[in-house]
């Protein structure tokens, strides 16, 4: 069963408070989303396998650790997921980037796909799907479904804020997927927005309010 990891590090919680604030500027919002993604990626990659290697320091020979051959792909759900890619790539520079374009239909709240482009060797990679918001869970559910169609086995979902409904939906439809969030908020409102949330993540990252 995939696990729900709520990352309660004080630095993460502080940064989350800044981006929730409606008076935070687009510039600061975008920068902090990237920093949060980097901090969350640190936790989401905690189980990467390591191997022993021999090196020489300026002082002596040493047997030390390095990441063993695992390959990672980070897959942002467009648009808002794009704001998290740079933070992940700063920690894992060799991660390839796939893109899934989805938007929520305003009336049905169901996801509509408009773009999909994955690295050629995606099926050999562990996949980290990123999107700041897990609301009804429809977008993440569809994105995970797409990636499974390529044959990927090890998929993680990293969102900054989740609603209980979204977490429940992913745990039911994709019980093998670990979910990483900085907080599970109270609820969804009648428009499908997370309460208290941070508003429309894509609009706040790209300044399209
Ligand atoms: C937002 C968000 C998620 C989705 C979450 O995207 O970035 O992708 O909503 O909602 P759900 O869990 O109910 O599917 P949106 O559809 O607003 O598109 P955008 O990123 O292009 O603004
Ligand atoms: N998408 C967002 O950007 N914000 C929400 O609160 C819900 C879905």
Coordinates of N, CA and C and ligand atoms in Angstrom, one line a residue:
X1 N 0.8 -1.2 0.0 CA 0.0 0.0 0.0 C 0.9 1.3 0.0
X2 N 0.6 2.2 -0.9 CA 1.4 3.4 -0.9 C 1.1 4.2 0.4
X3 N 2.1 5.0 0.8 CA 1.9 5.7 2.1 C 1.7 7.2 1.8
X4 N 1.0 7.8 2.8 CA 0.9 9.2 2.7 C 2.0 9.8 3.7
X5 N 2.9 10.6 3.1 CA 3.9 11.3 3.9 C 3.6 12.8 4.1
X6 N 3.3 13.2 5.3 CA 3.0 14.6 5.5 C 4.3 15.2 6.1
X7 N 4.9 16.1 5.3 CA 6.3 16.6 5.7 C 6.1 17.8 6.5
X8 N 6.4 17.7 7.8 CA 6.1 18.7 8.8 C 7.4 19.5 9.2
X9 N 8.4 19.5 8.4 CA 9.7 20.2 8.8 C 9.3 21.7 9.0
X10 N 9.9 22.3 10.0 CA 9.6 23.7 10.2 C 9.8 24.7 9.1
X11 N 10.9 24.4 8.3 CA 11.2 25.3 7.2 C 10.1 25.2 6.1
X12 N 9.7 24.0 5.9 CA 8.6 23.8 4.9 C 7.3 24.4 5.4
X13 N 7.0 24.3 6.6 CA 5.8 24.8 7.1 C 5.8 26.4 7.1
X14 N 7.0 26.9 7.4 CA 7.1 28.4 7.3 C 6.9 28.9 5.9
X15 N 7.5 28.2 4.9 CA 7.4 28.6 3.5 C 6.0 28.4 3.0
X16 N 5.3 27.4 3.5 CA 3.9 27.2 3.1 C 3.1 28.3 3.6
X17 N 3.3 28.8 4.8 CA 2.6 29.9 5.3 C 2.7 31.2 4.4
X18 N 4.0 31.4 3.9 CA 4.2 32.6 3.0 C 3.4 32.4 1.7
X19 N 3.4 31.3 1.1 CA 2.7 31.2 -0.2 C 1.1 31.1 0.0
X20 N 0.7 30.8 1.2 CA -0.8 30.8 1.4 C -1.3 32.3 1.4
X21 N -0.4 33.2 1.9 CA -0.8 34.6 2.1 C -1.2 35.2 0.8
X22 N -2.4 35.8 0.7 CA -2.9 36.4 -0.6 C -2.0 37.6 -1.0
X23 N -1.3 38.2 0.0 CA -0.5 39.4 -0.3 C 0.9 39.1 -0.8
X24 N 1.3 37.8 -0.9 CA 2.6 37.4 -1.4 C 2.6 37.6 -2.9
X25 N 3.7 38.3 -3.4 CA 3.8 38.6 -4.8 C 4.0 37.4 -5.7
X26 N 3.8 37.6 -7.0 CA 4.0 36.5 -7.9 C 5.5 36.0 -7.9
X27 N 6.4 37.0 -7.8 CA 7.8 36.6 -7.8 C 8.2 35.8 -6.6
X28 N 7.7 36.2 -5.4 CA 8.1 35.5 -4.2 C 7.3 34.1 -4.2
X29 N 6.1 34.1 -4.7 CA 5.3 32.9 -4.7 C 6.1 31.8 -5.5
X30 N 6.5 32.2 -6.7 CA 7.2 31.3 -7.6 C 8.5 30.8 -7.0
X31 N 9.3 31.7 -6.4 CA 10.6 31.3 -5.8 C 10.4 30.3 -4.7
X32 N 9.3 30.6 -3.9 CA 9.1 29.7 -2.7 C 8.6 28.4 -3.1
X33 N 7.7 28.4 -4.1 CA 7.2 27.0 -4.6 C 8.4 26.2 -5.0
X34 N 9.4 26.8 -5.7 CA 10.6 26.1 -6.1 C 11.4 25.6 -4.9
X35 N 11.5 26.4 -3.9 CA 12.3 26.0 -2.7 C 11.6 24.9 -2.0
X36 N 10.2 25.0 -1.9 CA 9.5 23.9 -1.2 C 9.6 22.6 -2.0
X37 N 9.6 22.7 -3.3 CA 9.8 21.5 -4.1 C 11.1 20.8 -3.8
X38 N 12.2 21.7 -3.7 CA 13.5 21.1 -3.4 C 13.5 20.4 -2.0
X39 N 12.9 21.1 -1.0 CA 12.9 20.5 0.3 C 12.1 19.2 0.3
X40 N 11.0 19.2 -0.4 CA 10.1 18.0 -0.5 C 10.8 16.8 -1.2
X41 N 11.6 17.2 -2.3 CA 12.3 16.2 -3.1 C 13.3 15.5 -2.2
X42 N 14.0 16.2 -1.3 CA 14.9 15.7 -0.4 C 14.3 14.5 0.4
X43 N 13.1 14.7 0.8 CA 12.4 13.6 1.6 C 11.9 12.5 0.6
X44 N 11.4 12.9 -0.5 CA 10.8 11.9 -1.4 C 11.9 11.0 -2.1
X45 N 13.1 11.4 -2.0 CA 14.2 10.6 -2.5 C 15.0 9.9 -1.4
X46 N 14.5 9.8 -0.2 CA 15.2 9.3 0.9 C 15.5 7.8 0.7
X47 N 14.6 7.1 -0.1 CA 14.8 5.6 -0.3 C 15.6 5.3 -1.5
X48 N 16.3 6.3 -2.1 CA 17.1 5.9 -3.3 C 18.3 5.0 -2.9
X49 N 18.5 3.9 -3.6 CA 19.6 3.0 -3.2 C 21.0 3.6 -3.4
X50 N 21.9 3.3 -2.5 CA 23.3 3.8 -2.6 C 24.2 2.5 -2.7
X51 N 25.4 2.8 -3.3 CA 26.4 1.7 -3.4 C 27.7 2.3 -2.9
X52 N 28.6 1.3 -2.6 CA 30.0 1.7 -2.1 C 30.9 2.0 -3.3
X53 N 31.7 3.0 -3.2 CA 32.7 3.3 -4.3 C 34.0 3.7 -3.5
X54 N 35.1 3.4 -4.2 CA 36.5 3.7 -3.7 C 36.9 5.1 -4.3
X55 N 37.3 6.0 -3.4 CA 37.8 7.3 -3.9 C 39.1 7.6 -3.1
X56 N 39.8 8.6 -3.5 CA 40.9 9.1 -2.7 C 40.6 10.6 -2.4
X57 N 40.6 10.8 -1.1 CA 40.5 12.2 -0.6 C 41.9 12.8 -0.6
X58 N 42.1 14.1 -0.4 CA 43.5 14.6 -0.3 C 44.2 13.9 0.9
X59 N 43.5 13.2 1.8 CA 44.2 12.6 3.0 C 44.4 11.1 2.8
X60 N 43.4 10.4 2.3 CA 43.6 8.9 2.3 C 42.6 8.3 1.3
X61 N 42.8 7.0 1.1 CA 41.7 6.3 0.3 C 40.5 6.1 1.2
X62 N 39.3 6.0 0.6 CA 38.1 5.8 1.4 C 37.1 5.1 0.6
X63 N 36.3 4.3 1.3 CA 35.1 3.6 0.7 C 33.9 4.4 1.1
X64 N 33.2 5.0 0.1 CA 32.1 6.0 0.4 C 30.9 5.6 -0.4
X65 N 29.8 6.3 -0.2 CA 28.5 6.0 -0.8 C 28.3 7.0 -2.0
X66 N 27.6 6.4 -3.0 CA 27.0 7.2 -4.1 C 25.7 6.6 -4.5
X67 N 24.9 7.4 -5.2 CA 23.6 6.9 -5.6 C 23.8 5.8 -6.6
X68 N 23.2 4.6 -6.4 CA 23.3 3.5 -7.3 C 22.4 3.7 -8.5
X69 N 22.8 3.3 -9.7 CA 22.2 3.4 -11.0 C 20.8 3.8 -11.2
X70 N 20.0 4.1 -10.2 CA 18.6 4.4 -10.4 C 18.4 5.7 -11.2
X71 N 17.4 5.6 -12.2 CA 17.2 6.8 -13.0 C 15.8 7.4 -12.6
X72 N 15.8 8.7 -12.6 CA 14.6 9.4 -12.1 C 14.0 10.3 -13.3
X73 N 12.7 10.3 -13.4 CA 12.0 11.3 -14.2 C 11.1 12.1 -13.3
X74 N 11.1 13.4 -13.6 CA 10.1 14.3 -12.9 C 9.1 14.7 -13.9
X75 N 7.8 14.5 -13.5 CA 6.7 14.8 -14.5 C 5.8 15.9 -13.9
X76 N 5.9 17.1 -14.3 CA 5.0 18.1 -13.8 C 3.6 18.0 -14.5
X77 N 2.5 18.2 -13.8 CA 1.2 18.4 -14.4 C 1.1 19.8 -14.7
X78 N 1.0 20.1 -16.0 CA 0.9 21.5 -16.5 C -0.5 22.1 -16.0
X79 N -0.5 23.4 -15.8 CA 0.7 24.3 -15.7 C 1.4 24.3 -14.4
X80 N 0.6 24.3 -13.3 CA 1.2 24.7 -12.0 C 2.4 23.8 -11.6
X81 N 2.4 22.5 -12.1 CA 3.5 21.6 -11.7 C 4.8 22.1 -12.2
X82 N 4.8 22.9 -13.3 CA 6.1 23.5 -13.8 C 6.9 24.2 -12.8
X83 N 6.1 24.9 -11.9 CA 6.8 25.7 -10.8 C 7.6 24.8 -9.8
X84 N 7.5 23.5 -9.9 CA 8.2 22.6 -9.0 C 9.4 21.9 -9.6
X85 N 9.5 22.0 -10.9 CA 10.5 21.2 -11.6 C 11.9 21.7 -11.3
X86 N 12.1 23.0 -11.3 CA 13.5 23.5 -11.0 C 14.0 23.1 -9.7
X87 N 13.1 23.1 -8.7 CA 13.5 22.7 -7.3 C 14.0 21.3 -7.3
X88 N 13.3 20.4 -8.0 CA 13.7 19.0 -8.1 C 15.0 18.8 -8.8
X89 N 15.1 19.5 -10.0 CA 16.3 19.4 -10.8 C 17.5 20.0 -10.1
X90 N 17.4 20.9 -9.2 CA 18.5 21.4 -8.5 C 19.1 20.3 -7.6
X91 N 18.3 19.4 -7.1 CA 18.8 18.3 -6.2 C 19.2 17.1 -7.1
X92 N 18.4 16.9 -8.1 CA 18.7 15.7 -9.0 C 18.9 16.2 -10.4
X93 N 20.0 16.7 -10.7 CA 20.2 17.4 -12.0 C 20.1 16.5 -13.2
X94 N 20.3 15.2 -13.0 CA 20.1 14.2 -14.2 C 18.7 13.7 -14.4
X95 N 17.8 14.1 -13.6 CA 16.4 13.7 -13.8 C 15.9 14.3 -15.1
X96 N 15.3 13.4 -15.9 CA 14.7 13.9 -17.2 C 13.3 14.4 -16.8
X97 N 12.8 15.2 -17.7 CA 11.5 15.8 -17.4 C 10.4 15.4 -18.5
X98 N 9.3 14.8 -18.1 CA 8.2 14.6 -18.9 C 7.1 15.6 -18.6
X99 N 6.2 15.8 -19.6 CA 5.2 16.8 -19.3 C 3.8 16.2 -19.6
X100 N 2.9 16.5 -18.7 CA 1.5 16.1 -18.9 C 0.6 17.4 -18.8
X101 N -0.1 17.7 -19.9 CA -1.0 18.9 -19.8 C -2.4 18.5 -19.5
X102 N -2.9 19.0 -18.4 CA -4.3 18.7 -17.9 C -4.8 20.0 -17.4
X103 N -6.1 20.2 -17.6 CA -6.8 21.3 -16.9 C -8.1 20.7 -16.4
X104 N -8.6 21.3 -15.3 CA -9.9 20.9 -14.8 C -11.0 21.6 -15.5
X105 N -12.0 20.9 -16.0 CA -13.1 21.5 -16.6 C -13.9 22.3 -15.4
X106 N -14.1 23.5 -15.6 CA -14.7 24.4 -14.5 C -16.0 23.9 -14.0
X107 N -16.8 23.2 -14.9 CA -18.1 22.8 -14.5 C -18.1 21.4 -13.9
X108 N -17.4 20.5 -14.5 CA -17.5 19.1 -14.1 C -16.3 18.8 -13.0
X109 N -15.3 19.7 -13.0 CA -14.1 19.5 -12.3 C -13.3 18.3 -12.7
X110 N -13.7 17.6 -13.8 CA -12.9 16.5 -14.3 C -11.7 17.0 -15.2
X111 N -10.6 16.2 -15.2 CA -9.5 16.6 -16.0 C -9.6 16.5 -17.5
X112 N -9.1 17.4 -18.2 CA -9.1 17.3 -19.7 C -7.6 17.3 -20.1
X113 N -7.2 16.4 -20.9 CA -5.8 16.3 -21.4 C -5.6 17.1 -22.6
X114 N -4.5 17.8 -22.7 CA -4.2 18.5 -23.9 C -2.7 18.3 -24.4
X115 N -1.9 17.7 -23.6 CA -0.5 17.5 -24.0 C 0.1 16.3 -23.2
X116 N 1.0 15.6 -23.8 CA 1.7 14.5 -23.1 C 3.0 14.3 -23.9
X117 N 4.2 14.4 -23.2 CA 5.5 14.2 -23.8 C 6.4 13.6 -22.8
X118 N 6.8 12.4 -22.9 CA 7.7 11.7 -21.9 C 9.1 11.4 -22.5
X119 N 10.1 11.3 -21.6 CA 11.4 10.8 -22.1 C 11.2 9.5 -22.7
X120 N 12.1 9.2 -23.7 CA 12.0 7.9 -24.5 C 12.1 6.7 -23.6
X121 N 12.9 6.8 -22.5 CA 13.2 5.6 -21.7 C 12.4 5.7 -20.4
X122 N 11.2 6.3 -20.5 CA 10.4 6.6 -19.2 C 10.1 5.3 -18.5
X123 N 9.9 4.1 -19.2 CA 9.6 2.9 -18.5 C 10.7 2.4 -17.6
X124 N 11.9 2.8 -17.9 CA 13.1 2.4 -17.0 C 13.3 3.3 -15.8
X125 N 12.5 4.3 -15.7 CA 12.8 5.3 -14.7 C 11.8 5.3 -13.5
X126 N 12.3 5.6 -12.3 CA 11.3 5.9 -11.3 C 10.7 7.3 -11.6
X127 N 9.5 7.5 -11.3 CA 8.8 8.7 -11.7 C 8.3 9.5 -10.5
X128 N 8.6 10.8 -10.5 CA 8.1 11.7 -9.5 C 7.1 12.7 -10.1
X129 N 5.8 12.5 -9.9 CA 4.8 13.5 -10.5 C 4.7 14.6 -9.5
X130 N 4.8 15.9 -10.1 CA 4.7 17.1 -9.2 C 3.5 18.0 -9.7
X131 N 2.8 18.5 -8.7 CA 1.7 19.4 -8.9 C 1.5 20.1 -7.5
X132 N 1.4 21.4 -7.4 CA 1.3 22.0 -6.1 C 0.0 21.6 -5.4
X133 N -1.1 21.3 -6.2 CA -2.4 21.1 -5.5 C -3.0 19.7 -5.8
X134 N -3.4 19.0 -4.8 CA -4.2 17.7 -5.0 C -5.6 18.0 -4.4
X135 N -6.5 18.4 -5.3 CA -7.9 18.9 -4.8 C -8.9 17.7 -4.8
X136 N -9.6 17.6 -5.9 CA -10.5 16.4 -6.0 C -9.7 15.1 -6.3
X137 N -8.4 15.3 -6.8 CA -7.6 14.2 -7.2 C -7.7 13.7 -8.6
X138 N -8.7 14.4 -9.3 CA -8.9 13.9 -10.7 C -7.7 14.1 -11.6
X139 N -7.0 15.2 -11.5 CA -5.8 15.5 -12.4 C -4.7 14.5 -12.1
X140 N -4.4 14.3 -10.8 CA -3.3 13.4 -10.4 C -3.7 11.9 -10.7
X141 N -4.9 11.6 -10.5 CA -5.4 10.2 -10.9 C -5.2 9.9 -12.4
X142 N -5.5 10.9 -13.2 CA -5.4 10.7 -14.7 C -3.9 10.7 -15.0
X143 N -3.1 11.6 -14.4 CA -1.6 11.6 -14.7 C -1.0 10.3 -14.3
X144 N -1.3 9.8 -13.2 CA -0.7 8.5 -12.8 C -1.1 7.4 -13.8
X145 N -2.4 7.4 -14.2 CA -2.9 6.4 -15.1 C -2.1 6.5 -16.4
X146 N -1.9 7.7 -17.0 CA -1.1 7.8 -18.2 C 0.3 7.2 -18.0
X147 N 0.9 7.5 -16.9 CA 2.3 7.1 -16.7 C 2.4 5.6 -16.6
X148 N 1.4 5.0 -15.9 CA 1.3 3.5 -15.8 C 1.2 2.9 -17.2
X149 N 0.5 3.6 -18.1 CA 0.4 3.0 -19.5 C 1.7 2.8 -20.2
X150 N 2.7 3.6 -19.8 CA 4.1 3.5 -20.4 C 4.8 2.3 -19.7
X151 N 4.3 1.7 -18.7 CA 4.9 0.5 -18.0 C 5.7 0.9 -16.8
X152 N 5.6 2.2 -16.4 CA 6.4 2.6 -15.2 C 5.8 1.9 -13.9
X153 N 6.7 1.5 -13.1 CA 6.3 0.7 -11.9 C 6.4 1.5 -10.6
X154 N 7.4 2.3 -10.5 CA 7.7 3.0 -9.3 C 7.3 4.5 -9.4
X155 N 6.1 4.9 -9.0 CA 5.6 6.2 -9.2 C 5.3 6.9 -7.8
X156 N 5.8 8.1 -7.7 CA 5.5 8.9 -6.4 C 4.8 10.2 -6.9
X157 N 3.9 10.6 -6.0 CA 3.2 11.9 -6.3 C 3.6 12.9 -5.2
X158 N 4.0 14.1 -5.6 CA 4.5 15.1 -4.7 C 3.7 16.4 -4.9
X159 N 2.8 16.7 -3.9 CA 2.0 17.9 -4.0 C 2.3 18.8 -2.7
X160 N 2.1 20.1 -2.9 CA 2.4 20.9 -1.7 C 1.2 20.8 -0.7
X161 N 0.0 21.1 -1.2 CA -1.2 21.0 -0.4 C -2.2 20.0 -1.0
X162 N -2.8 19.2 -0.1 CA -3.8 18.2 -0.5 C -5.1 18.5 0.3
X163 N -6.2 18.1 -0.4 CA -7.5 18.0 0.3 C -7.7 16.6 0.7
X164 N -8.4 16.3 1.8 CA -8.7 14.9 2.2 C -9.3 14.1 1.1
X165 N -10.2 14.7 0.3 CA -10.9 14.0 -0.8 C -9.9 13.6 -1.9
X166 N -8.9 14.4 -2.2 CA -7.9 14.0 -3.2 C -7.0 12.9 -2.7
X167 N -6.6 12.9 -1.5 CA -5.8 11.9 -0.9 C -6.5 10.5 -1.0
X168 N -7.8 10.6 -0.6 CA -8.6 9.4 -0.6 C -8.8 8.8 -2.0
X169 N -9.0 9.7 -3.0 CA -9.2 9.3 -4.3 C -8.0 8.5 -4.9
X170 N -6.8 9.1 -4.6 CA -5.5 8.5 -5.1 C -5.3 7.2 -4.4
X171 N -5.5 7.1 -3.1 CA -5.3 5.9 -2.4 C -6.2 4.8 -2.8
X172 N -7.4 5.1 -3.3 CA -8.3 4.1 -3.8 C -8.0 3.7 -5.2
X173 N -7.7 4.7 -6.1 CA -7.4 4.3 -7.5 C -6.0 3.9 -7.8
X174 N -5.0 4.4 -7.0 CA -3.6 4.0 -7.2 C -3.0 3.7 -5.9
X175 N -3.4 2.6 -5.3 CA -2.9 2.3 -3.9 C -1.4 2.0 -3.8
X176 N -0.8 1.8 -4.9 CA 0.7 1.5 -4.9 C 1.5 2.8 -4.9
X177 N 0.9 4.0 -5.0 CA 1.6 5.2 -5.2 C 1.8 5.9 -3.8
X178 N 3.1 6.2 -3.5 CA 3.3 7.0 -2.3 C 3.0 8.5 -2.6
X179 N 2.4 9.2 -1.6 CA 2.0 10.6 -1.8 C 2.8 11.4 -0.7
X180 N 3.4 12.5 -1.2 CA 4.2 13.4 -0.3 C 3.5 14.7 -0.4
X181 N 3.1 15.3 0.8 CA 2.5 16.6 0.9 C 3.1 17.4 2.0
X182 N 3.0 18.7 2.0 CA 3.4 19.5 3.1 C 2.2 19.7 4.1
X183 N 1.0 19.6 3.6 CA -0.1 19.6 4.5 C -1.4 19.0 3.8
X184 N -2.2 18.4 4.7 CA -3.6 18.0 4.2 C -4.5 19.0 4.9
X185 N -5.1 19.9 4.0 CA -6.0 20.9 4.5 C -7.4 20.4 4.9
X186 N -8.2 21.3 5.3 CA -9.5 21.0 5.9 C -10.5 20.3 4.9
X187 N -10.7 20.9 3.7 CA -11.8 20.4 2.9 C -11.7 21.1 1.5
X188 N -12.6 20.7 0.6 CA -12.8 21.4 -0.7 C -14.1 22.3 -0.5
X189 N -14.1 23.4 -1.2 CA -15.3 24.2 -1.2 C -16.2 23.8 -2.4
X190 N -17.3 24.5 -2.6 CA -18.3 24.1 -3.6 C -17.7 24.3 -5.0
X191 N -16.6 25.0 -5.2 CA -16.0 25.2 -6.5 C -14.8 24.3 -6.7
X192 N -14.6 23.4 -5.8 CA -13.4 22.5 -5.9 C -12.1 23.1 -5.5
X193 N -12.1 24.2 -4.8 CA -10.9 24.8 -4.2 C -10.6 24.3 -2.9
X194 N -9.3 24.1 -2.6 CA -8.9 23.6 -1.3 C -9.0 24.8 -0.3
X195 N -9.6 24.5 0.9 CA -9.8 25.4 2.0 C -9.0 25.0 3.2
X196 N -8.1 25.9 3.7 CA -7.9 27.3 3.3 C -7.0 27.4 2.0
X197 N -6.2 26.4 1.7 CA -5.4 26.4 0.5 C -4.6 27.6 0.2
X198 N -4.4 27.9 -1.1 CA -3.6 29.1 -1.5 C -4.2 29.7 -2.7
X199 N -5.4 29.3 -3.1 CA -6.1 29.8 -4.3 C -5.7 29.0 -5.5
X200 N -5.7 29.6 -6.7 CA -5.3 28.9 -7.9 C -3.8 28.9 -8.1
X201 N -3.2 27.8 -7.9 CA -1.7 27.7 -7.9 C -1.1 28.2 -9.3
X202 N -1.7 27.8 -10.4 CA -1.2 28.2 -11.7 C -1.3 29.7 -11.9
X203 N -2.4 30.3 -11.5 CA -2.5 31.7 -11.6 C -1.5 32.4 -10.8
X204 N -1.2 31.9 -9.6 CA -0.3 32.6 -8.7 C 1.1 32.5 -9.1
X205 N 1.4 31.3 -9.8 CA 2.8 31.1 -10.3 C 3.1 32.0 -11.5
X206 N 2.1 32.0 -12.4 CA 2.3 32.7 -13.7 C 1.7 34.1 -13.7
X207 N 1.0 34.6 -12.6 CA 0.5 35.9 -12.6 C -0.7 36.2 -13.5
X208 N -1.5 35.1 -13.7 CA -2.7 35.3 -14.6 C -4.0 35.5 -13.8
X209 N -3.9 36.0 -12.6 CA -5.1 36.3 -11.8 C -5.9 37.4 -12.5
Ligands
LIG1 C1 -4.9 22.8 -10.7 C2 -3.7 22.1 -10.0 C3 -4.0 20.7 -10.3 C4 -5.5 20.6 -10.3 C5 -5.9 20.0 -9.0 O1 -4.7 22.9 -12.1 O2 -2.5 22.6 -10.5 O3 -3.4 20.3 -11.6 O4 -6.0 22.0 -10.4 O5 -7.3 19.8 -9.0 P1 -7.9 18.4 -9.0 O6 -7.2 17.6 -7.9 O7 -9.3 18.7 -8.6 O8 -7.8 17.7 -10.3 P2 -5.8 23.6 -13.1 O9 -6.7 22.7 -13.6 O10 -6.3 24.9 -12.4 O11 -4.9 24.0 -14.3 P3 -3.6 25.1 -14.4 O12 -2.5 24.4 -13.7 O13 -3.4 25.1 -15.9 O14 -4.0 26.4 -13.8
LIG2 N1 -6.4 23.9 -8.1 C1 -5.8 24.9 -7.5 O1 -4.9 25.6 -8.1 N2 -6.2 25.3 -6.3 C2 -7.1 24.6 -5.6 O2 -7.4 25.0 -4.5 C3 -7.7 23.5 -6.2 C4 -7.4 23.2 -7.5

